[in-house]
XYZ file of C-alpha atoms in Angstrom:
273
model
C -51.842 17.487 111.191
C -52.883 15.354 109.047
C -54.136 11.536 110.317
C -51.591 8.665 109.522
C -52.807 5.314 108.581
C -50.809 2.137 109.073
C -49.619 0.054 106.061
C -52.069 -2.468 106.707
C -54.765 -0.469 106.026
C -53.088 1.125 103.076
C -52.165 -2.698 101.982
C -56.292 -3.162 101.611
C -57.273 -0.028 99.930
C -54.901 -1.051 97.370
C -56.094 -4.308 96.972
C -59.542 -2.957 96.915
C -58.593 -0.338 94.204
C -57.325 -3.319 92.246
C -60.363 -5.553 92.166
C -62.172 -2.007 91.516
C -59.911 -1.693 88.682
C -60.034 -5.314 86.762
C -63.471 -6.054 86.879
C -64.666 -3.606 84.216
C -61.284 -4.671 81.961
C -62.400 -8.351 82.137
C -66.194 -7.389 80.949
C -64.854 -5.097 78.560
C -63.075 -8.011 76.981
C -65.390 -10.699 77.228
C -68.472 -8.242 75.589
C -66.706 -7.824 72.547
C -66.201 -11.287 71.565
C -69.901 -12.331 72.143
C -70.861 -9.510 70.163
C -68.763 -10.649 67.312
C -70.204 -14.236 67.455
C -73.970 -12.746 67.437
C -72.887 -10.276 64.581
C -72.053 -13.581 62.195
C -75.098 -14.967 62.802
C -77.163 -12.939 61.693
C -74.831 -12.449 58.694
C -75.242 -15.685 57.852
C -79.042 -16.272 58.205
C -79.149 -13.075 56.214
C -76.908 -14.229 52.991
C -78.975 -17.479 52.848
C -81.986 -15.830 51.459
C -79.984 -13.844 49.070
C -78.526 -16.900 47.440
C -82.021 -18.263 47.417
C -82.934 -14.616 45.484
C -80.363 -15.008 42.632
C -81.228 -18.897 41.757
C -84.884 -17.956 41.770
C -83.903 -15.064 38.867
C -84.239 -15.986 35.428
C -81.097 -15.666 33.208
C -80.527 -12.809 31.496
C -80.301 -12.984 27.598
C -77.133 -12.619 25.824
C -76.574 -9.622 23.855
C -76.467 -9.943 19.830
C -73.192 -9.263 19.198
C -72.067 -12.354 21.813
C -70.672 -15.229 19.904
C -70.959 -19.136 21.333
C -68.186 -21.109 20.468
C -68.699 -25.085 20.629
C -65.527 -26.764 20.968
C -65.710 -30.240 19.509
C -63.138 -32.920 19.622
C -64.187 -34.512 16.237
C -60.775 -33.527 15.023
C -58.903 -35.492 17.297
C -60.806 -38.596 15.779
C -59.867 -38.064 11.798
C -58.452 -40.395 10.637
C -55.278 -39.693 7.997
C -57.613 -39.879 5.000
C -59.697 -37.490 6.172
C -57.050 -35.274 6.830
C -55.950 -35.751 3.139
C -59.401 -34.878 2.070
C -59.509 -31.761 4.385
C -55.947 -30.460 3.180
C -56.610 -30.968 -0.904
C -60.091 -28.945 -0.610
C -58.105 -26.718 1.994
C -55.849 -26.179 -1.055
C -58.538 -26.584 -4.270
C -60.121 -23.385 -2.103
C -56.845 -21.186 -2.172
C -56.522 -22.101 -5.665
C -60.059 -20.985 -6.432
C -59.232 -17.553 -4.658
C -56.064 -17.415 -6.276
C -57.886 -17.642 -10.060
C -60.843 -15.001 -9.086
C -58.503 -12.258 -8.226
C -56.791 -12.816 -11.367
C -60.130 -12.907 -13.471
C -61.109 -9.844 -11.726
C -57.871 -8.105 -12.429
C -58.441 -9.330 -16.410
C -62.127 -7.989 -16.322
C -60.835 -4.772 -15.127
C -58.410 -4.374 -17.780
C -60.693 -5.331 -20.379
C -63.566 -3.233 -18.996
C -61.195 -0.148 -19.167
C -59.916 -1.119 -23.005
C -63.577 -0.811 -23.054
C -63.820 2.079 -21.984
C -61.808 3.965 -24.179
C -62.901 2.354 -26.995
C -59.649 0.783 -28.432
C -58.585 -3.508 -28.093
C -55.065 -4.346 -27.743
C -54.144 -6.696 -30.731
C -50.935 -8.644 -30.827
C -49.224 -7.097 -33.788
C -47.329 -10.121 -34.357
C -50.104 -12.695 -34.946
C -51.882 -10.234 -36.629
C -49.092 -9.576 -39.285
C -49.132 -12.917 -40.696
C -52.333 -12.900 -42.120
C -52.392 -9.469 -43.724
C -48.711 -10.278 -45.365
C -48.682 -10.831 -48.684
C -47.514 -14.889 -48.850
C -45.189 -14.142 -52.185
C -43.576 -10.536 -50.875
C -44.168 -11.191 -47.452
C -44.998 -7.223 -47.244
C -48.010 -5.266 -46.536
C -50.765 -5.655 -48.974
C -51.756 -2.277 -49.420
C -53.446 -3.594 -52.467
C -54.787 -7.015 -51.510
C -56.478 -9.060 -54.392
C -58.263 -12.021 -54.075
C -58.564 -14.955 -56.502
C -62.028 -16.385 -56.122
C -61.435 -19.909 -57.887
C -59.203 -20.871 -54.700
C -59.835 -18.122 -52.047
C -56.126 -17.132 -51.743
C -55.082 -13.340 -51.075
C -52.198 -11.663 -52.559
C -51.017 -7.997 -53.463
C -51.501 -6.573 -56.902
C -47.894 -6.560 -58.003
C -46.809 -9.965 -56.683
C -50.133 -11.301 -58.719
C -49.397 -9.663 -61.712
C -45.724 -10.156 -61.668
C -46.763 -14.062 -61.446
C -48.984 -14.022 -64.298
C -46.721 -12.092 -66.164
C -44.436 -14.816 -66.380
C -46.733 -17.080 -67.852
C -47.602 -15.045 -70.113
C -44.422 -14.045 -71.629
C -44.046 -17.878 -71.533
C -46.878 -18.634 -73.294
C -46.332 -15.690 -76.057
C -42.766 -17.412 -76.757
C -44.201 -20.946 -77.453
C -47.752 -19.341 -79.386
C -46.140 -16.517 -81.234
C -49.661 -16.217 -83.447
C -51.807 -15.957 -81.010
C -53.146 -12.649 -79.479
C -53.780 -13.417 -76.103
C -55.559 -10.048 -75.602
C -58.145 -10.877 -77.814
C -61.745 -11.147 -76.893
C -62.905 -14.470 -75.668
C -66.359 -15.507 -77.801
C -66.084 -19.180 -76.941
C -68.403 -18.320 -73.733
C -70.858 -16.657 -76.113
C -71.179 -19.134 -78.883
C -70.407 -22.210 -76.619
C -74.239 -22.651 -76.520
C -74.785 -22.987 -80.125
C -71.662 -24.813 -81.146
C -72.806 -27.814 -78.464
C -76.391 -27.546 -80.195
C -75.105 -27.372 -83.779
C -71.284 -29.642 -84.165
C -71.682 -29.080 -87.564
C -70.665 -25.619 -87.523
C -67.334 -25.867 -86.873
C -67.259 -28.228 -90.012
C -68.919 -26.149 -92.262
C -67.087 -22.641 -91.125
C -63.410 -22.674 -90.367
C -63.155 -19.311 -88.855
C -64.991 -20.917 -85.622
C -61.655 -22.829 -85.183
C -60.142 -19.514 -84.488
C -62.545 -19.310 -81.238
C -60.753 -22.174 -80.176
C -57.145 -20.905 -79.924
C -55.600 -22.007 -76.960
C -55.006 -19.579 -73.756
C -52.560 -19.053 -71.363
C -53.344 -20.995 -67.828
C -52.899 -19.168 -64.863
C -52.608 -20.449 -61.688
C -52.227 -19.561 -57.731
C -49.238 -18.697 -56.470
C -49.992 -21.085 -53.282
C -52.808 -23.849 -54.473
C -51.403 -24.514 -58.418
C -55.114 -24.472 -58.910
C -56.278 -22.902 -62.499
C -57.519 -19.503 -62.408
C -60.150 -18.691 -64.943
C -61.630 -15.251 -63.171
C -59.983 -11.976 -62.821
C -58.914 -11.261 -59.374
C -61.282 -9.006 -57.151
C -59.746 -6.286 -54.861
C -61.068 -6.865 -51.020
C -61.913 -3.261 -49.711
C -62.427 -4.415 -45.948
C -58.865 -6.122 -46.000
C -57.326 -3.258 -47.708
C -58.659 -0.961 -44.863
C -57.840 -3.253 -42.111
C -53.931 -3.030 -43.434
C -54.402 0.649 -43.252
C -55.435 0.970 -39.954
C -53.235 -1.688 -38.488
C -50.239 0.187 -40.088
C -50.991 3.840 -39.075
C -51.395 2.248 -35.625
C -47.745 0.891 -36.104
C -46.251 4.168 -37.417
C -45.930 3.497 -41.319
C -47.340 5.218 -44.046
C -49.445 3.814 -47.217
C -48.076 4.410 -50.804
C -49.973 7.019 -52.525
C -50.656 5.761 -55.987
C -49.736 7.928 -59.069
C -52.679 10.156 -59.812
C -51.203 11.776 -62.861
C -49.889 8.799 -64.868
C -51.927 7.451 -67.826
C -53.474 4.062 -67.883
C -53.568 2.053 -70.812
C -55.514 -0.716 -69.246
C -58.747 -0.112 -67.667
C -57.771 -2.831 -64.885
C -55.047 -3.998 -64.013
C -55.851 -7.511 -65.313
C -57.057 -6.703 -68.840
C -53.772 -7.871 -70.152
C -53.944 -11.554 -68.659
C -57.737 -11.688 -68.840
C -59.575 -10.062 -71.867
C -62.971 -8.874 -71.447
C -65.285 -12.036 -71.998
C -68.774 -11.730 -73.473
C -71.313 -13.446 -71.766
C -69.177 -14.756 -69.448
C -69.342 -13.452 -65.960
């Protein structure tokens, strides 16, 4: 049978099992926290001389593309007249801009006209100055009277003179205005020798009077015969095939009586040029 203890005895065993029991649980909290203490420590005396390590470095150069900005507070300090200043150049600068894209865009277009070989004319301002000033047409036949310098077309210029010479046939009615003009050959020896005229009536003859011509624009006196300008009568061409019309063809099969058109206001002169 098995022995029976009292519950006295059992009282102490369990008492005994208890101190048994807490002792290690006590140690096993206590160890942990003086563990934790030594532990930071020697973290700490171990991150010292890594601080220590990282001041003692040099610094490491920036890379190229890295961009300092300053920051200044001069700005705060203008005063309003500065600020003036700073807005007119702000706005001389966008004007600038403004006129360089626009000369660019002009140098373009003109490099291209260029290019191709052709200039754009302004028809308009152009026409004025190849118009005839009495038809206000095309000269297709542009004549040019030299004693003044003014330009006009064949028929408006003969049409003018025309005039005064039917005038001047109605108030001369002997007088052949077609005939050849000697005064410019014997002008040198009638102003040597007076006497001449005296002593040989027929000289008087030389001195028949002549119808005066004059420009249509200027009234001055026209002594010359006008002279046909080539370039100009080329230029009128051009200008006009570029606007769509067509130059008069002249006549080829009718007969001329005249072998200019100005032999009838004009006779041939000897010795004159």
């Amino acid at each position: 049978m098995p022995v029976l203890r009292s519950s006295k005895g059992q009282q102490s065993i369990e008492e005994a099992f208890s101190r048994d029991t807490r002792t290690p649980l006590t140690a096993k909290r206590t160890h942990p926290t003086s563990s934790t203490s030594s532990s930071r420590t020697s973290r700490s005396k171990q991150a010292k001389p890594k601080k220590n390590k990282e001041a003692s470095e040099p610094p490491k150069p920036l890379p190229d593309n890295e961009v300092i900005e300053i920051a200044s507070d001069s700005e705060d300090d203008c005063t309003l007249a500065n600020a003036m200043v700073i807005y007119n150049l702000r706005k001389e600068i966008a004007h600038l801009k403004d006129e360089k894209v626009k000369q660019k865009r002009d140098l373009e277009k003109y490099k291209q006209n260029f290019l191709k070989g052709k200039l754009t004319v302004d028809a308009s301002q152009v026409e004025e100055i190849l118009n005839c000033e009495i038809c206000t047409g095309r000269m297709w036949s542009p004549y040019l009277l030299s004693d003044c310098g003014h330009c006009f077309c064949q028929t408006c210029l003969q049409d003018w003179f025309r005039t005064v010479l039917n005038k001047f046939v109605a108030e001369h009615p002997n007088v052949d205005p077609t005939h050849p003009d000697w005064r410019w050959q014997l002008q040198p020896l009638l102003l040597n020798n007076p006497g001449l005229l005296a002593t040989f009536p027929a000289f008087n003859a030389f001195n028949a009077p002549r119808p005066q011509y004059s420009c249509p624009t200027c009234r001055n006196i026209i002594t010359t015969r006008p002279v046909e300008v080539y370039t100009l009568k080329a230029l009128v061409r051009i200008l006009a095939s570029a606007a769509g019309d067509k130059s008069p063809q002249k006549d080829r099969n009718s007969k001329k009586a005249l072998t200019t058109p100005w032999d009838q206001f004009f006779p041939p002169s000897i010795g004159r040029a």
